[in-house]
mmCIF file of C-alpha atoms and ligand atoms in Angstrom:
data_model
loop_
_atom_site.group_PDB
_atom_site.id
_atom_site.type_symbol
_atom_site.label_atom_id
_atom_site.label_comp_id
_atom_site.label_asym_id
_atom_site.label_seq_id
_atom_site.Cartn_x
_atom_site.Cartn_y
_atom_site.Cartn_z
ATOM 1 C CA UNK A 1 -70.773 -36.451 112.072
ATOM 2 C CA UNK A 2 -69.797 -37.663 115.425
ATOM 3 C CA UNK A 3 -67.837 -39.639 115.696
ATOM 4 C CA UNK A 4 -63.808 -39.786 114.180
ATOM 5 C CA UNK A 5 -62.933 -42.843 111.933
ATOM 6 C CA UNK A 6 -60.146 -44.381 114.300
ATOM 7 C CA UNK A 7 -62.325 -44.862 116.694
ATOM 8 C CA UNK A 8 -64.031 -47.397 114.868
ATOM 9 C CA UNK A 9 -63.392 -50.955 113.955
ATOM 10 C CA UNK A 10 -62.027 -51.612 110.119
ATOM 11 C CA UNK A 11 -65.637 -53.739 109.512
ATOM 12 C CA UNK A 12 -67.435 -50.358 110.730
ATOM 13 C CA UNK A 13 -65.285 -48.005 108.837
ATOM 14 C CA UNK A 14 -65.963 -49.804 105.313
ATOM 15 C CA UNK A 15 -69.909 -50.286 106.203
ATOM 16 C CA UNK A 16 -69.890 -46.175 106.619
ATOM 17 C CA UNK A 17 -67.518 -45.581 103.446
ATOM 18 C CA UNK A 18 -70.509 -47.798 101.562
ATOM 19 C CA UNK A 19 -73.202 -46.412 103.046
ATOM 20 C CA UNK A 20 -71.559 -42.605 101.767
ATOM 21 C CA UNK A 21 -71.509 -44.128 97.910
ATOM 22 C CA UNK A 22 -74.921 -45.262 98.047
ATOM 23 C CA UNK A 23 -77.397 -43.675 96.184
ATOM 24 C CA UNK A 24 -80.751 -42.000 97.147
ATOM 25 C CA UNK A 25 -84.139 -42.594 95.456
ATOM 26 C CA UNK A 26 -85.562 -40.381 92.492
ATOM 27 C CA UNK A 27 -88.369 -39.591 94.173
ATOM 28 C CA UNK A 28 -89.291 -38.588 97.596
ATOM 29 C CA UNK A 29 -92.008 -41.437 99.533
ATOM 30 C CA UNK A 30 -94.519 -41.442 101.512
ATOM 31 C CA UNK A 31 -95.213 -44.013 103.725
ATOM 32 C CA UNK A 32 -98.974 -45.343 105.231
ATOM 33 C CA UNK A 33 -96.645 -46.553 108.181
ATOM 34 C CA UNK A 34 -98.252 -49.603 110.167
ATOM 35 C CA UNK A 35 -97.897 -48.138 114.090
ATOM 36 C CA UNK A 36 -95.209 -50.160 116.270
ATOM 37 C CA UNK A 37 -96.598 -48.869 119.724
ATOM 38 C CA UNK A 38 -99.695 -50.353 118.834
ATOM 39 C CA UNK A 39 -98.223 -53.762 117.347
ATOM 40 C CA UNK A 40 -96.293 -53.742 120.510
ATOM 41 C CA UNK A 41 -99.893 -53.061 123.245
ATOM 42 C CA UNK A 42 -101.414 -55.841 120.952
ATOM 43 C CA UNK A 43 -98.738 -58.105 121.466
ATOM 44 C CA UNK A 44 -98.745 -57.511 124.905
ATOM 45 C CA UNK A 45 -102.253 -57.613 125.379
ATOM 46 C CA UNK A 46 -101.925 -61.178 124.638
ATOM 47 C CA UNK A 47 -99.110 -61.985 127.535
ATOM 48 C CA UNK A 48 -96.393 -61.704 125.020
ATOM 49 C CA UNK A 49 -93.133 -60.083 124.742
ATOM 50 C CA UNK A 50 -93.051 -57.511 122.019
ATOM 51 C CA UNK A 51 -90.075 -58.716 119.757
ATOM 52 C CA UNK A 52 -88.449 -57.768 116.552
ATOM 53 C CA UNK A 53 -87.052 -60.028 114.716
ATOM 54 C CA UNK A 54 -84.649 -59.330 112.220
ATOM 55 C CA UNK A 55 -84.370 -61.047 108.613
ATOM 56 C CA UNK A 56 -80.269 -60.708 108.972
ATOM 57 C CA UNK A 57 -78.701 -63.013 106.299
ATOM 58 C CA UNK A 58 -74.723 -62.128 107.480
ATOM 59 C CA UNK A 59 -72.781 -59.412 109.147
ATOM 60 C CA UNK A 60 -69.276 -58.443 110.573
ATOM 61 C CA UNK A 61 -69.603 -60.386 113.385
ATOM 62 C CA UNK A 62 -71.674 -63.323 112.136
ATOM 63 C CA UNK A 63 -69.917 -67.167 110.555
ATOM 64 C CA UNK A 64 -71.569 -67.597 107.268
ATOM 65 C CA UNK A 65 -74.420 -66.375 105.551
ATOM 66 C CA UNK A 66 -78.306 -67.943 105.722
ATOM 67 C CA UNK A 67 -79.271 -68.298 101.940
ATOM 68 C CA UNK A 68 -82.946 -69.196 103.170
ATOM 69 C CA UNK A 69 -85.702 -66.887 101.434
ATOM 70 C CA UNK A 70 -86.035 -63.743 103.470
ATOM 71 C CA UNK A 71 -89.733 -63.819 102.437
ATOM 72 C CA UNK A 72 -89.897 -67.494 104.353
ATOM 73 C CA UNK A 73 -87.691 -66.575 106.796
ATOM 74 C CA UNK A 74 -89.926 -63.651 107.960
ATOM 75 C CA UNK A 75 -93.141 -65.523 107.636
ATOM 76 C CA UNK A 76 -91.574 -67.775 109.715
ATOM 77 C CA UNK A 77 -90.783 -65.134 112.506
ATOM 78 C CA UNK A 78 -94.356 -64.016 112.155
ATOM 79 C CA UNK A 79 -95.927 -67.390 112.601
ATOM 80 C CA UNK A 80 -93.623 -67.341 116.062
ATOM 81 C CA UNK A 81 -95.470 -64.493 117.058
ATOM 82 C CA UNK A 82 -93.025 -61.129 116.225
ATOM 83 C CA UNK A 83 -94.808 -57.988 116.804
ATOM 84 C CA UNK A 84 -92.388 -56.340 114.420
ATOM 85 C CA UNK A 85 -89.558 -57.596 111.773
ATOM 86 C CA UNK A 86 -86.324 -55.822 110.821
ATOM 87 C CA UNK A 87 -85.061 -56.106 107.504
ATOM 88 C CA UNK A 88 -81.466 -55.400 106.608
ATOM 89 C CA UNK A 89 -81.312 -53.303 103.295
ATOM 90 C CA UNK A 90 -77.639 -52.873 103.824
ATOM 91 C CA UNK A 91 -76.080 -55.065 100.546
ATOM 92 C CA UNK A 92 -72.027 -55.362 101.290
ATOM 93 C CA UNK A 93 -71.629 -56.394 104.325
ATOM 94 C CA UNK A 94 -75.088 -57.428 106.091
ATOM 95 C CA UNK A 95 -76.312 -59.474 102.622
ATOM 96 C CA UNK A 96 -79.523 -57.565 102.918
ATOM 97 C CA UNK A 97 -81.030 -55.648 99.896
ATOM 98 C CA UNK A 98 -83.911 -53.236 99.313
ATOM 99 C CA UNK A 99 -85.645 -55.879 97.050
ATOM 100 C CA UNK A 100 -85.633 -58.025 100.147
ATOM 101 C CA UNK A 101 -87.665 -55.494 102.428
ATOM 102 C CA UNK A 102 -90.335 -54.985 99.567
ATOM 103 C CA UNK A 103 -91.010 -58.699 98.975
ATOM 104 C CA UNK A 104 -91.780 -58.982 102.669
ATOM 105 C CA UNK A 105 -93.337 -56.247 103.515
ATOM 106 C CA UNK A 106 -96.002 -56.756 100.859
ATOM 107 C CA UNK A 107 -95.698 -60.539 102.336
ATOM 108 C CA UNK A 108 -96.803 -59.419 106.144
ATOM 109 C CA UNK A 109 -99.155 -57.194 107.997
ATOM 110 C CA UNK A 110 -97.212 -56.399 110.663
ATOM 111 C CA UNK A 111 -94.849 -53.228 110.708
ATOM 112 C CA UNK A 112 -91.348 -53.748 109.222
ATOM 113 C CA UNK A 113 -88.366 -51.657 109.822
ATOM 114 C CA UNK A 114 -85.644 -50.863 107.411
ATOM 115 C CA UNK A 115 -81.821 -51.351 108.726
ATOM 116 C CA UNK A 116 -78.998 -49.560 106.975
ATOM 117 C CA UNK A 117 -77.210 -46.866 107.841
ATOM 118 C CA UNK A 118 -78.300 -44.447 106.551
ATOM 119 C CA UNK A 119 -76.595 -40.835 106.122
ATOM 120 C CA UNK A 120 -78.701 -38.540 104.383
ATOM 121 C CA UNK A 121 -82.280 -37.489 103.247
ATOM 122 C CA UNK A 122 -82.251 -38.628 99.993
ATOM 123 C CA UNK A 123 -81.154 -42.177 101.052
ATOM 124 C CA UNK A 124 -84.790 -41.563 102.971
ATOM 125 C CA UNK A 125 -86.399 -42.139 99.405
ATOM 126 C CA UNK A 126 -84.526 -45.527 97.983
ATOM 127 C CA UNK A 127 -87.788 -47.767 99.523
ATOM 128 C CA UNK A 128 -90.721 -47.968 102.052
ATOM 129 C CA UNK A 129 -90.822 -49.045 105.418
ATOM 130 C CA UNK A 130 -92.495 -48.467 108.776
ATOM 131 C CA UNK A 131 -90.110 -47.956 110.723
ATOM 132 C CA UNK A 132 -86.429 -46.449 109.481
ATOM 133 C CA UNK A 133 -83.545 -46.834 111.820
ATOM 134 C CA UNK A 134 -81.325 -43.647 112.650
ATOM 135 C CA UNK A 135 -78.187 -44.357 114.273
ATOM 136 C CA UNK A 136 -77.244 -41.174 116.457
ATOM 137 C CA UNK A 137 -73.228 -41.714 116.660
ATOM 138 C CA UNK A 138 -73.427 -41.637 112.782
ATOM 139 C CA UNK A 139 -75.778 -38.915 111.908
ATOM 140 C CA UNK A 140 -74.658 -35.994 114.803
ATOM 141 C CA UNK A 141 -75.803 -32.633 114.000
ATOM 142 C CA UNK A 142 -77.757 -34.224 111.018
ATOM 143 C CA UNK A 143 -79.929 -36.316 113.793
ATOM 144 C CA UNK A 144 -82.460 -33.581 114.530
ATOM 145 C CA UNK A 145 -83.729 -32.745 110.567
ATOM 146 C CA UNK A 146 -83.106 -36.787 109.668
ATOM 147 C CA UNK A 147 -85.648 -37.406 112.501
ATOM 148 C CA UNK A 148 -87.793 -34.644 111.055
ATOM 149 C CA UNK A 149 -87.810 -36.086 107.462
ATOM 150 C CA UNK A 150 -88.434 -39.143 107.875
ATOM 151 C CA UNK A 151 -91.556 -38.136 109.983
ATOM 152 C CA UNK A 152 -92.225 -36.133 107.400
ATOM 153 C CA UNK A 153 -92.614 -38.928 104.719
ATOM 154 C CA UNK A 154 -94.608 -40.613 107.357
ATOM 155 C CA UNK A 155 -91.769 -43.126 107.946
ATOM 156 C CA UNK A 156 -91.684 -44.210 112.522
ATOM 157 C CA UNK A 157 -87.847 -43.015 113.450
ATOM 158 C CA UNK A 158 -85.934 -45.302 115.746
ATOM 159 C CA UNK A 159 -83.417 -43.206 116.906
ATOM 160 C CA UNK A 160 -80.532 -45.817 118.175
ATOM 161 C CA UNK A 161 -78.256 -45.089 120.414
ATOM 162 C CA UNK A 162 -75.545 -46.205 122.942
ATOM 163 C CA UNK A 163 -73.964 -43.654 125.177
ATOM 164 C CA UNK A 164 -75.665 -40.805 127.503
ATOM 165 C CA UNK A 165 -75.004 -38.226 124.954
ATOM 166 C CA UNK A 166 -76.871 -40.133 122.062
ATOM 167 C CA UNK A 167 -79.520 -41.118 124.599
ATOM 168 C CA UNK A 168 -80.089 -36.712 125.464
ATOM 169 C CA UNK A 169 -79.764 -36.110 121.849
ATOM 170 C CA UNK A 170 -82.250 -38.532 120.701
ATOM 171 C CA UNK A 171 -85.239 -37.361 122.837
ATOM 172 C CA UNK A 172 -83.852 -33.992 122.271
ATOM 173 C CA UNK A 173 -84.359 -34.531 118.623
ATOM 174 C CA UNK A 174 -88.171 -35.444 119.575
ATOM 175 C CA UNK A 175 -87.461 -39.482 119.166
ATOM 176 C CA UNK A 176 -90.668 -41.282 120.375
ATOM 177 C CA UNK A 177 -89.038 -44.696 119.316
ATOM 178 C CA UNK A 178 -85.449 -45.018 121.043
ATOM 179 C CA UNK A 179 -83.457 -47.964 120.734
ATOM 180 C CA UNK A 180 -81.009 -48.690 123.194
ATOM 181 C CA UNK A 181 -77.469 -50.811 121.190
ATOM 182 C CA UNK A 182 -76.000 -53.456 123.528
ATOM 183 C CA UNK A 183 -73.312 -53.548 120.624
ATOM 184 C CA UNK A 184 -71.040 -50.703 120.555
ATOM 185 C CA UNK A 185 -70.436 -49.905 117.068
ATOM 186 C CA UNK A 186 -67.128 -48.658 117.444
ATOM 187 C CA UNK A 187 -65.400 -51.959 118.679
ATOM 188 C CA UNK A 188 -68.572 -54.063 118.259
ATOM 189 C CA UNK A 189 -68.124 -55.339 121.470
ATOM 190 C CA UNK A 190 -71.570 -56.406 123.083
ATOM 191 C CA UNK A 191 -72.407 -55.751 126.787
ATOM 192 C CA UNK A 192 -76.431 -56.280 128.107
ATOM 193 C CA UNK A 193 -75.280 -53.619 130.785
ATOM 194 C CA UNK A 194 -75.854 -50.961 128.309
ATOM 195 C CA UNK A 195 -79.324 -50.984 128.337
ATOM 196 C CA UNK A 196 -80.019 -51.556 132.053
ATOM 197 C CA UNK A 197 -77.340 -48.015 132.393
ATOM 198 C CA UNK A 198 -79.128 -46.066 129.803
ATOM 199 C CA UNK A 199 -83.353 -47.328 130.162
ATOM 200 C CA UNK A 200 -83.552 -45.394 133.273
ATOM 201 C CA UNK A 201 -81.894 -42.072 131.823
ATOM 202 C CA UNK A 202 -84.704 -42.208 128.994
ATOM 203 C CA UNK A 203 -88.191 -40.413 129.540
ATOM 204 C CA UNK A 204 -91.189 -42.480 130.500
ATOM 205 C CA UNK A 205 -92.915 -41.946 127.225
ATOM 206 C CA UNK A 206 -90.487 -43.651 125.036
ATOM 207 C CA UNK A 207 -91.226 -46.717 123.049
ATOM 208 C CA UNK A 208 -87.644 -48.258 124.362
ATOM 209 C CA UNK A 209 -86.415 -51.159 122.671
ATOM 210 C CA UNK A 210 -82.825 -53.177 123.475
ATOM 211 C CA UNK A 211 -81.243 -54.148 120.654
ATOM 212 C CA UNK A 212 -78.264 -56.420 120.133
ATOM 213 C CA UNK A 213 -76.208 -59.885 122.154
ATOM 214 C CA UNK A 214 -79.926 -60.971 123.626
ATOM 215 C CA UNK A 215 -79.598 -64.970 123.091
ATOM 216 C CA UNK A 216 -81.260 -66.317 125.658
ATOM 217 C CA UNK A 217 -85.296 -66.060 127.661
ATOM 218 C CA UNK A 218 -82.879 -65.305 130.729
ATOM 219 C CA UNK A 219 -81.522 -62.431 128.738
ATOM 220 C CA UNK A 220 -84.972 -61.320 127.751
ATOM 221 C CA UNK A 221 -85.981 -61.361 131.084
ATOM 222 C CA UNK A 222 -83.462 -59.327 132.034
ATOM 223 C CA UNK A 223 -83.881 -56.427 129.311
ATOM 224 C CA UNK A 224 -87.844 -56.393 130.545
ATOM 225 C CA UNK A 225 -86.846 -56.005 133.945
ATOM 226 C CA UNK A 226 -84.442 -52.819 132.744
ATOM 227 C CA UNK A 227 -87.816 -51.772 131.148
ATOM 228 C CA UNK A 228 -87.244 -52.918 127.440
ATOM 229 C CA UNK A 229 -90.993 -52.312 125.797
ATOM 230 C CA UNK A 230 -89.503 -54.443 123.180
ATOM 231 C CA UNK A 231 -86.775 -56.414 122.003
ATOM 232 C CA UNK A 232 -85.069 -56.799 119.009
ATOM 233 C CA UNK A 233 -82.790 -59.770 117.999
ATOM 234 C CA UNK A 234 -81.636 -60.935 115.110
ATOM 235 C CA UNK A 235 -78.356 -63.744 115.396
ATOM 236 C CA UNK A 236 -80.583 -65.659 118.044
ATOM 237 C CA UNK A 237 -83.430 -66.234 115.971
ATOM 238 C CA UNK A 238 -81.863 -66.589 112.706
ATOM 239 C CA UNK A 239 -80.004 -69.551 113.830
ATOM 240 C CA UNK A 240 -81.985 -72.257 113.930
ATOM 241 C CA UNK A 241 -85.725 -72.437 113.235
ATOM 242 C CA UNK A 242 -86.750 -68.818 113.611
ATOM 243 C CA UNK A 243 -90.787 -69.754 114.128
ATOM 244 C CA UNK A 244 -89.035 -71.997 117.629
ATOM 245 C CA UNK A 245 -86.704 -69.303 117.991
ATOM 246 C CA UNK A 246 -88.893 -66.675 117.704
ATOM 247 C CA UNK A 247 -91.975 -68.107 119.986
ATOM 248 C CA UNK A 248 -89.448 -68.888 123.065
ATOM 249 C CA UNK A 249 -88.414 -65.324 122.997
ATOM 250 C CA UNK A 250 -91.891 -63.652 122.603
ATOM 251 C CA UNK A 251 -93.125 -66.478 125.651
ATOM 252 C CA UNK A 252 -90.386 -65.466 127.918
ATOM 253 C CA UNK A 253 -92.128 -64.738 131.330
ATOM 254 C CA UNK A 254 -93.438 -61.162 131.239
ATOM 255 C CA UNK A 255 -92.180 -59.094 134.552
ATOM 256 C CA UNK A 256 -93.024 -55.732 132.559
HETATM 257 O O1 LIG B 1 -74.349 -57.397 113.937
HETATM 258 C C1 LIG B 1 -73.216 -57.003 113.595
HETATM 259 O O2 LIG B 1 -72.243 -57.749 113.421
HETATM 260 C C2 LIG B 1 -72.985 -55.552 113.333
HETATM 261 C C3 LIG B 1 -71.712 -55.135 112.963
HETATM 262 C C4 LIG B 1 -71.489 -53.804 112.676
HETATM 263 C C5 LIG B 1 -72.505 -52.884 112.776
HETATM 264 C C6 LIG B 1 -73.779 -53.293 113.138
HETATM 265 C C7 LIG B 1 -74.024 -54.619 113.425
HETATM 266 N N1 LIG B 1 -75.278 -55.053 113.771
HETATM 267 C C8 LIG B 1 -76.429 -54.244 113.621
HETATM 268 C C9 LIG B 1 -77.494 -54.541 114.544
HETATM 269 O O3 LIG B 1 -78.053 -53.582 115.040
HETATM 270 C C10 LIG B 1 -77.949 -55.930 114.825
HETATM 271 O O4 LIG B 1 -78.138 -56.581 113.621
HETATM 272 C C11 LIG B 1 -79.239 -56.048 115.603
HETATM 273 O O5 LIG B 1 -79.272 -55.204 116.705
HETATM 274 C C12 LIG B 1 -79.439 -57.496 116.055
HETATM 275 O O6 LIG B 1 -78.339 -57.893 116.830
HETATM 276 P P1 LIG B 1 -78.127 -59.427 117.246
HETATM 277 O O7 LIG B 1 -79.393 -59.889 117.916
HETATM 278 O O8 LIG B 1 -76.969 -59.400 118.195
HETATM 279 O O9 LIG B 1 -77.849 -60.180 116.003
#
């Protein structure tokens, strides 16, 4: 691993200490992934701004928790014109669940990542996706053959990451799909300067994506002008109608 557990906030620590009891699937997958590059050129070939939107019912950092139906709740996105939806699986602390990425992935056509943390192969194998997220301050050495089996059950990686070192490790771990964290997981402070430092460290042919804090079309702007390919937000579309929510972010004027 790389990181030490007092360097993280308490909410972080008990997210990984779950995420090490859950189990893996019996079987191993394999995944007919639908592409996000292309979801993202089709997007843009329309004049829009590639966003994923994420069905996020709570988390550390978030008042409440939306009861809507994920399976609405992502049509909804979809009818606002996301190129992609993320879909948290994690169950104790992000009220997401593995039942909730089936339903609505069979429910839409376009790709759908899967957002846990996950920490080893087997937990590869608990459901399908598109896309899987790998966080590279949790996975460390494990990055490289994590990145390597999940290609190899046909699952997209997104490798995320937040510091230099994550960034070098990612695309030296062959990541095609990086994702850039405005929040640092460790104190889950959230800074938009994050991504504009990193984007220009990362190798031209990356799908890069900022994730995290973006709330507003200035804030979109501003990721696309760091070269963002693609977005993805979650708080700022969830609250509130996420079709409205959703269609002001993907109309935000394209610079890229
Ligand atoms: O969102 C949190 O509170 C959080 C806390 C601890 C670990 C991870 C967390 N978020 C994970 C995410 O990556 C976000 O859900 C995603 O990037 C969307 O962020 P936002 O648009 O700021 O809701």
């Amino acid at each position: 691993m790389n990181y030490t557990a007092d360097e993280l906030a308490p909410a972080v620590q008990e997210i990984l200490a779950s995420a090490a009891e859950r189990s893996g699937g019996e079987s191993r997958v394999s995944v007919e992934a639908r592409s996000l590059p292309a979801a993202f050129a089709a997007t843009e070939s329309r004049g829009r701004v590639p966003i994923i939107a994420e069905v996020k019912p709570t988390s550390p950092t978030t008042e409440g928790t939306n009861t809507g139906d994920p399976v609405e709740l992502a049509e909804a996105m979809v009818e606002g014109g996301a190129a992609a939806l993320s879909v948290l699986t994690e169950p104790d602390h992000f009220g997401g669940s593995v039942a909730n990425l089936e339903r609505i992935r069979a429910a839409v056509d376009v790709p759908v990542l899967r957002k846990d943390f996950l920490l080893r192969e087997a937990q590869l194998d608990t459901v399908e996706s598109d896309v899987v997220l790998l966080i590279a301050r949790f996975l460390g050495d494990d990055l490289e053959p994590m990145v390597r089996a999940a290609e190899n059950r046909g699952f997209q990686p997104l490798v995320e990451v937040h510091t230099e070192a994550e960034l070098t490790a990612a695309v030296e771990a062959g990541a095609s799909i990086i994702g850039i964290n405005n929040r640092d997981l460790g104190q889950l402070e959230v800074d938009l300067g994050t991504f504009e430092e990193l984007a220009p460290k990362a190798p031209e042919d990356v799908t890069l994506i900022a994730e995290s804090g973006v709330s507003t079309v200035e804030d979109v702007q501003r990721m696309r002008e760091a070269g963002a390919d693609g977005l993805l937000i979650g708080t700022a579309i969830m609250d509130g109608d996420p079709t409205t929510n959703t269609e002001r972010f993907t109309g935000a004027h394209n610079e890229h």
